[in-house]
PDB file of C-alpha atoms in Angstrom:
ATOM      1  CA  UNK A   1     106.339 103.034  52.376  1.00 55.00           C
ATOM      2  CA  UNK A   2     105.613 105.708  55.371  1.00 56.00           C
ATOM      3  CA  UNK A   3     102.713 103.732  56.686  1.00 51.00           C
ATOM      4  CA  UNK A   4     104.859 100.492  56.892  1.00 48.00           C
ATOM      5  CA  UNK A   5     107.562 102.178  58.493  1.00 44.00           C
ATOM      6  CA  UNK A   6     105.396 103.960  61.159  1.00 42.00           C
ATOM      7  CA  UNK A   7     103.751 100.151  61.431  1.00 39.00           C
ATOM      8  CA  UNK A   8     107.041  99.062  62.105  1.00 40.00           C
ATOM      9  CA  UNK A   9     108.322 101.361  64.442  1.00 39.00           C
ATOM     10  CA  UNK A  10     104.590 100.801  66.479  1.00 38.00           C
ATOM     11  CA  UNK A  11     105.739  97.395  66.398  1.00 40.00           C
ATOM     12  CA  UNK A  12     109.063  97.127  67.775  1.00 39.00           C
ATOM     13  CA  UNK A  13     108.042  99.892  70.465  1.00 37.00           C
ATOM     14  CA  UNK A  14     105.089  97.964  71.241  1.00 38.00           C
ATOM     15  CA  UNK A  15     107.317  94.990  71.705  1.00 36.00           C
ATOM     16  CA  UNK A  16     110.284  96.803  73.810  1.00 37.00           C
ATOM     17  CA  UNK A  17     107.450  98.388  76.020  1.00 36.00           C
ATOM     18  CA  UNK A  18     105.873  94.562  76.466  1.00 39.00           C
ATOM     19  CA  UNK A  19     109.204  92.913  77.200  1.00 39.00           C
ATOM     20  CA  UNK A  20     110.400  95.302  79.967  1.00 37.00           C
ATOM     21  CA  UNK A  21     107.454  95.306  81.945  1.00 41.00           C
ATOM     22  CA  UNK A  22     107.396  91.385  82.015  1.00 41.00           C
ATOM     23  CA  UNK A  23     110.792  90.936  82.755  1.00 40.00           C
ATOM     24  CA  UNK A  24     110.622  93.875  85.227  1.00 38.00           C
ATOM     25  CA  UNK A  25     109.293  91.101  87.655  1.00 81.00           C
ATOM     26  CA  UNK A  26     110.288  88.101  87.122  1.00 81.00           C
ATOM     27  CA  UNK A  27     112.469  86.337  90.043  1.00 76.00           C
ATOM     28  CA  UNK A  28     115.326  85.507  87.447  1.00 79.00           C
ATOM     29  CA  UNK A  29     116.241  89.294  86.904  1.00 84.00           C
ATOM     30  CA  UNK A  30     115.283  90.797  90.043  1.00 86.00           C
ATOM     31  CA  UNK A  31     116.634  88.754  92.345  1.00 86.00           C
ATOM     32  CA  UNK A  32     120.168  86.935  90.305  1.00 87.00           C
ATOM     33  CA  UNK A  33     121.610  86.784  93.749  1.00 90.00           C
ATOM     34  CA  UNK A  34     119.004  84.571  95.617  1.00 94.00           C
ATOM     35  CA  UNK A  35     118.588  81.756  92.131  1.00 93.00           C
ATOM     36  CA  UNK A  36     120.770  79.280  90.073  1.00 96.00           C
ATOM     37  CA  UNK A  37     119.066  78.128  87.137  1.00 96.00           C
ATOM     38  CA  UNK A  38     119.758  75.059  86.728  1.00 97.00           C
ATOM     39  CA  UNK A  39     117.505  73.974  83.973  1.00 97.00           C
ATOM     40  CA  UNK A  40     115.615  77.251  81.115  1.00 96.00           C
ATOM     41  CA  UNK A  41     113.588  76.263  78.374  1.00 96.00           C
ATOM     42  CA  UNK A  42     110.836  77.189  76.655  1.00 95.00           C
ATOM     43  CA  UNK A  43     108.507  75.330  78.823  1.00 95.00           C
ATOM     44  CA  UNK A  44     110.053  75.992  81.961  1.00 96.00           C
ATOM     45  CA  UNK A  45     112.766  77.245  84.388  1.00 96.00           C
ATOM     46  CA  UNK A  46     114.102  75.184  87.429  1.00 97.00           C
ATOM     47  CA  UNK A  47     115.821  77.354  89.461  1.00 97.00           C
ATOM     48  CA  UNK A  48     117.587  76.809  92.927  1.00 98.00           C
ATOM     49  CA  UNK A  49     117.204  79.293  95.148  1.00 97.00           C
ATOM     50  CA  UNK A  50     118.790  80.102  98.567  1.00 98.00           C
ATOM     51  CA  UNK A  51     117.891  82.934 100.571  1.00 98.00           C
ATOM     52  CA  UNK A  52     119.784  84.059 103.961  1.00 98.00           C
ATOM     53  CA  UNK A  53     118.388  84.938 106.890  1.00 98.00           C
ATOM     54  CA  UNK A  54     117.262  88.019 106.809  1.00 98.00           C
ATOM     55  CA  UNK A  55     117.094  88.318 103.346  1.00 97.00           C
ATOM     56  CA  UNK A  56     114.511  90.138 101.382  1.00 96.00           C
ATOM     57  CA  UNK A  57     113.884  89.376  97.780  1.00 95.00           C
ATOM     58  CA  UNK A  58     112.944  92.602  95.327  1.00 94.00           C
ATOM     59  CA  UNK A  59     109.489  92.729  94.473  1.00 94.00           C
ATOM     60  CA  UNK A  60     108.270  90.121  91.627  1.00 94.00           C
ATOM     61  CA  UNK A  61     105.751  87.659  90.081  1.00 93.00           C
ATOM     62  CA  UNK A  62     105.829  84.283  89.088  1.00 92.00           C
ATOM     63  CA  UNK A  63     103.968  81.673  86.308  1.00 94.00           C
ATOM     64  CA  UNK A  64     102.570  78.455  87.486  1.00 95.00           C
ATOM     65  CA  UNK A  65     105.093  76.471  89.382  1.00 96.00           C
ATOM     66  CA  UNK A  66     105.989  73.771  91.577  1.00 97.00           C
ATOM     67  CA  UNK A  67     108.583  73.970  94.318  1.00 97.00           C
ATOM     68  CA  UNK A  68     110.746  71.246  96.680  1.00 98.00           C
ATOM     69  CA  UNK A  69     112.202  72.976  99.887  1.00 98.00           C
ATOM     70  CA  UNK A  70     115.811  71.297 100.731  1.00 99.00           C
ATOM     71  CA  UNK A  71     116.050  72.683 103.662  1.00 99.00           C
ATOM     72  CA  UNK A  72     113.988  73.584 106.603  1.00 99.00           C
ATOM     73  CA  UNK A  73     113.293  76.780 107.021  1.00 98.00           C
ATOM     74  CA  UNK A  74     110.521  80.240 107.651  1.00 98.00           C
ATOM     75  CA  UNK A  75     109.702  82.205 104.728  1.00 98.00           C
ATOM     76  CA  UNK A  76     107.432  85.440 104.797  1.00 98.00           C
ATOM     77  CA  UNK A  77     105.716  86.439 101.864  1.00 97.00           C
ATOM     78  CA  UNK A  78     104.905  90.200 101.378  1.00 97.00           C
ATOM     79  CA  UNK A  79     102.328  90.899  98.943  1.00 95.00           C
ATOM     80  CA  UNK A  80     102.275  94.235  97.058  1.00 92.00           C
ATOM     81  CA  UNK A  81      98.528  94.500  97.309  1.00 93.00           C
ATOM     82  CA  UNK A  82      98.857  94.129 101.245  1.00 94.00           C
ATOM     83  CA  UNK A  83      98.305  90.701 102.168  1.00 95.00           C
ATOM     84  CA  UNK A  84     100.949  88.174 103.688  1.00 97.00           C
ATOM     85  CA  UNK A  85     101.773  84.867 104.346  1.00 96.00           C
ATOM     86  CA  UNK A  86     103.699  82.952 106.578  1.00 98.00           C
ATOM     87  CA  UNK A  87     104.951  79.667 105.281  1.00 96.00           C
ATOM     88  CA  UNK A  88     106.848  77.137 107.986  1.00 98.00           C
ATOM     89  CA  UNK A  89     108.891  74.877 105.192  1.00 97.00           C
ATOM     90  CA  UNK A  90     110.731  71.501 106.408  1.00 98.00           C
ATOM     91  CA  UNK A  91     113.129  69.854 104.313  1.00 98.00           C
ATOM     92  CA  UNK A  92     110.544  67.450 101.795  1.00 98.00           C
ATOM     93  CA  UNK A  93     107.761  69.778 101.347  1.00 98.00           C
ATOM     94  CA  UNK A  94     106.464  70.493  98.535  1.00 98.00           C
ATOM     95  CA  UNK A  95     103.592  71.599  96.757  1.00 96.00           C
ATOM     96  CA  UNK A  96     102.476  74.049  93.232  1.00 96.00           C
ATOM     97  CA  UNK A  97     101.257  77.339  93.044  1.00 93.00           C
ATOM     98  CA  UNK A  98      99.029  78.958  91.099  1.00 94.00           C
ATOM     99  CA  UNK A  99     100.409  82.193  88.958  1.00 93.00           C
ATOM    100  CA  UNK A 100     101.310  84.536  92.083  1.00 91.00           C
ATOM    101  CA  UNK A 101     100.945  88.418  91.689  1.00 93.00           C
ATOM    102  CA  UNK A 102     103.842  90.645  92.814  1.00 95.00           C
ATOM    103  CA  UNK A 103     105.487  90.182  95.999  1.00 95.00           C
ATOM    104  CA  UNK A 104     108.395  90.107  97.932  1.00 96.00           C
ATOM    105  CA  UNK A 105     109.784  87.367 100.282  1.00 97.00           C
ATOM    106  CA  UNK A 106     111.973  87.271 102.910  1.00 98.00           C
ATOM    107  CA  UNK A 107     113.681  84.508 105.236  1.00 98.00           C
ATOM    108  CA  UNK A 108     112.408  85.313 108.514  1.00 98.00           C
ATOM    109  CA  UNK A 109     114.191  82.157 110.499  1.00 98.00           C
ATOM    110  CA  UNK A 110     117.401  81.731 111.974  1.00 97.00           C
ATOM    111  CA  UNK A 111     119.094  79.348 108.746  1.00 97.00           C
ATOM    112  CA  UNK A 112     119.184  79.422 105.261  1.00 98.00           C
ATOM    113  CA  UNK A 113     116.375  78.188 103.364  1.00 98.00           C
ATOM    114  CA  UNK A 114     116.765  76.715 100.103  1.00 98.00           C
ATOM    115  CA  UNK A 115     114.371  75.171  97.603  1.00 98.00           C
ATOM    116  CA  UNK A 116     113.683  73.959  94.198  1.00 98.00           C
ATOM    117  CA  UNK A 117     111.834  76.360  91.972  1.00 97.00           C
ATOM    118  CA  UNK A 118     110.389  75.038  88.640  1.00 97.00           C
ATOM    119  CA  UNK A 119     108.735  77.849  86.828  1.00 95.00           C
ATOM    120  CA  UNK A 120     105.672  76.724  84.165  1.00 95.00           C
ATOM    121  CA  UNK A 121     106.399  79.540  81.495  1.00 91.00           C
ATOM    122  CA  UNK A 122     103.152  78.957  79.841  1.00 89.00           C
ATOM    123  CA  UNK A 123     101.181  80.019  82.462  1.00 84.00           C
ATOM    124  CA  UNK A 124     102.760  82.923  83.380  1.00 77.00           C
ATOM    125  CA  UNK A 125     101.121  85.715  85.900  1.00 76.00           C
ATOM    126  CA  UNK A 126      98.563  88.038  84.188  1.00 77.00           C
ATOM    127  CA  UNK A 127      97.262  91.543  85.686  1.00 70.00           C
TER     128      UNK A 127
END
């Protein structure tokens, strides 16, 4: 009876431990003002998001995804690890992504950019 109970309490902190950390980073809770989901499954997430100029996101990760930029627009992409990149996005573009380790991203242009998200939850970003 003890040993199942400790089991169980490993368990559920295990699990608590495992869920914060994940969700600690991912664009949905870090960042609710930037992104309207529009679409959340267990598959995937489609998420509109709009970011001001001048904005800066908080840091975070993303799985696998695709994206559709609506508007024209100059994002800049701060990596926690050091790195950076500048991407130039007119209304049309599009393209998919790989997982992407932690990093924060700001609208460096004049206007707002805004862009279709779809987040591939099965291939999510691993350390």
């Amino acid at each position: 009876m003890k040993t199942s109970l400790f089991l169980s309490a490993v368990f559920i902190l295990a699990l608590f431990t495992f869920t914060t950390g994940t969700l600690a980073q991912d664009w949905k809770n870090t960042n609710p003002g930037m992104n309207n989901v529009i679409v959340d499954t267990t598959l995937l997430r489609a998420i509109v998001v709009t970011i001001e100029p001048g904005q800066k996101s908080d840091a975070h990760t993303h799985p696998a995804n695709f994206f559709y930029a609506l508007t024209d627009g100059k994002l800049l992409v701060h990596y926690t690890d050091g790195g950076e990149e500048t991407y130039d996005l007119k209304a049309g573009d599009a393209g998919y992504g790989d997982p992407e380790r932690p990093h924060v991203t700001e609208n460096v242009g004049e206007q707002t950019v805004k862009f279709l998200l779809v987040e591939l939850k099965e291939h999510p970003y691993m350390k």
